[in-house]
Structure formats: C-alpha cells, structure tokens
Short mmCIF file of C-alpha atoms in Angstrom, two decimals:
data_model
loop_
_atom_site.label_atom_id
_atom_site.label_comp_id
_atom_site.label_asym_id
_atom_site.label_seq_id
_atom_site.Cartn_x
_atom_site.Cartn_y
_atom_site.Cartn_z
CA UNK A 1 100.04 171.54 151.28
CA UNK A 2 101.03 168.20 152.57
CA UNK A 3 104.02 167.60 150.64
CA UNK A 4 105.89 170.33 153.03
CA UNK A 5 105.52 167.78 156.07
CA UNK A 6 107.73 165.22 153.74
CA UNK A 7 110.80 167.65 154.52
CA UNK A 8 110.43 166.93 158.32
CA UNK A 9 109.49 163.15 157.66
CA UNK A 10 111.92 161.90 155.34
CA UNK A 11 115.10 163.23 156.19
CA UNK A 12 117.37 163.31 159.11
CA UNK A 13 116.94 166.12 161.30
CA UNK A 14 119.74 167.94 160.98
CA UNK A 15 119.33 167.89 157.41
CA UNK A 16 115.77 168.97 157.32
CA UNK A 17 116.52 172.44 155.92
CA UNK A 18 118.01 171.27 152.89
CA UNK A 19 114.80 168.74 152.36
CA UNK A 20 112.72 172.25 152.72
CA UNK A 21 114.63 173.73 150.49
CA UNK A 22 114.82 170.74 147.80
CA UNK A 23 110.67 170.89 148.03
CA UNK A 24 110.52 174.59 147.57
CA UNK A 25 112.58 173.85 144.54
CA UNK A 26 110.79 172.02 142.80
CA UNK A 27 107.37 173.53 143.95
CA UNK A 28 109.13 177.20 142.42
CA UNK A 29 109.72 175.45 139.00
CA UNK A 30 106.65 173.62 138.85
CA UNK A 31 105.20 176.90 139.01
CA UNK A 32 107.28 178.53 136.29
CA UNK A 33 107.31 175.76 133.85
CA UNK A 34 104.14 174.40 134.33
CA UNK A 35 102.02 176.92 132.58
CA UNK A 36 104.46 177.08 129.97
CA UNK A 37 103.96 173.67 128.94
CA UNK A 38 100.47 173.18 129.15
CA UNK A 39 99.86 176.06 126.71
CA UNK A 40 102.46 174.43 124.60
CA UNK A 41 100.68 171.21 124.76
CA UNK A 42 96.82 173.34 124.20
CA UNK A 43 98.85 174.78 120.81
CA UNK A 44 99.96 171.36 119.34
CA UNK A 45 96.89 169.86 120.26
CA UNK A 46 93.98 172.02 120.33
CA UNK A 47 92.37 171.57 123.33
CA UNK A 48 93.40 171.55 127.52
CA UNK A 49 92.78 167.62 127.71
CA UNK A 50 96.61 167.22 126.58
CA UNK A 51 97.37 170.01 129.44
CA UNK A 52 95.41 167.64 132.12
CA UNK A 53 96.82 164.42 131.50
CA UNK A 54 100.42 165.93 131.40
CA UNK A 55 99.35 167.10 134.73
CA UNK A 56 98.40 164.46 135.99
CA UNK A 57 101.03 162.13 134.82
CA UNK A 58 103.31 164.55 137.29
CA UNK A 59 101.61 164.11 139.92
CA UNK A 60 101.93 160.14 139.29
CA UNK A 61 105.33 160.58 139.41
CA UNK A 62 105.72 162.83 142.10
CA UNK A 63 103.59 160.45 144.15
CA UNK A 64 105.38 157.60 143.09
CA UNK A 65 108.80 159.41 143.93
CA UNK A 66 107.49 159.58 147.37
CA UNK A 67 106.47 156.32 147.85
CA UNK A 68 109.75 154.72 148.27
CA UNK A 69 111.40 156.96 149.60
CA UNK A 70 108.61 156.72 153.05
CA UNK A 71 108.92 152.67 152.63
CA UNK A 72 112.67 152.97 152.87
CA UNK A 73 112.20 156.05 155.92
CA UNK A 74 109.49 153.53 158.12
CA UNK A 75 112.08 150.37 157.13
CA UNK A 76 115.06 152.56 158.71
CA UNK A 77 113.73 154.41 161.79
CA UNK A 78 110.10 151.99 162.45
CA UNK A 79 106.59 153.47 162.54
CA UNK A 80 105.77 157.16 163.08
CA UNK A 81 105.73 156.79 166.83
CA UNK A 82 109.51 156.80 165.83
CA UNK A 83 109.41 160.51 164.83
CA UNK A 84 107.98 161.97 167.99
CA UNK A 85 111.10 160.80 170.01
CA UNK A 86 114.07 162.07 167.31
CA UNK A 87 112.15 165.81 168.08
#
C-alpha cells in the first residue's frame, strides 16, 4: 500500500514513528468498522450499491485529506529531491 510511504513523506523525521503509527490507526479501524457499516447500509437499503458509494466517498476524503497536507509538505521543504538529503 502506498499510503504507508505518506508516514516517511509528510512528517518530520524524527516524528515519523508517530505518522506510522497514526496510519496504522486508522487503517486498524477502517478494518473493524468498515464491514460493519456496509452491512448496515445493505440492511436499510437492500442492496451493496449503498455499501460502494459509502466506500468510495472515504476514499474521497482520505484522498482529499492527503492532498493538502503534500501541497503544504513540497511548499515547506521544496520538491522531493528535498527528501533524499533530510535521510
């Protein structure tokens, strides 16, 4: 998954643990909810197509969480050539 590589991107480096950790978070919840409230969603409605576009209205979001927060990290430390040299 991609969205791992965001904990060494976005954040300082000494605070890269604690991006990890924020990531695995919300991956571990996604996980446990999820299900849970697509089948709710299948029951009201009748059918999976409710269960889709909820899922895909998160993943909207999720990239669109993302988005500024890489705008703001290229504003502050320049392009990625930047991150080779704080390693």
């Amino acid at each position: 998954m991609a969205v791992f590589s965001l904990s060494t991107r976005i954040p300082p480096i000494e605070r890269v643990g604690m991006g990890f950790g924020i990531i695995s978070t919300c991956l571990s919840l996604g996980i446990m909810i999820g299900p849970c409230l697509v089948g709710i969603a299948r029951d009201l409605v009748g059918g999976y197509g409710a269960g889709f576009l909820m899922m895909a209205l998160f993943a909207f979001l999720s990239t669109a969480s993302i988005v500024p927060l890489e705008m703001n990290n290229n504003l502050t430390k320049g392009t990625d050539a930047g991150d080779a040299e704080r390693r």
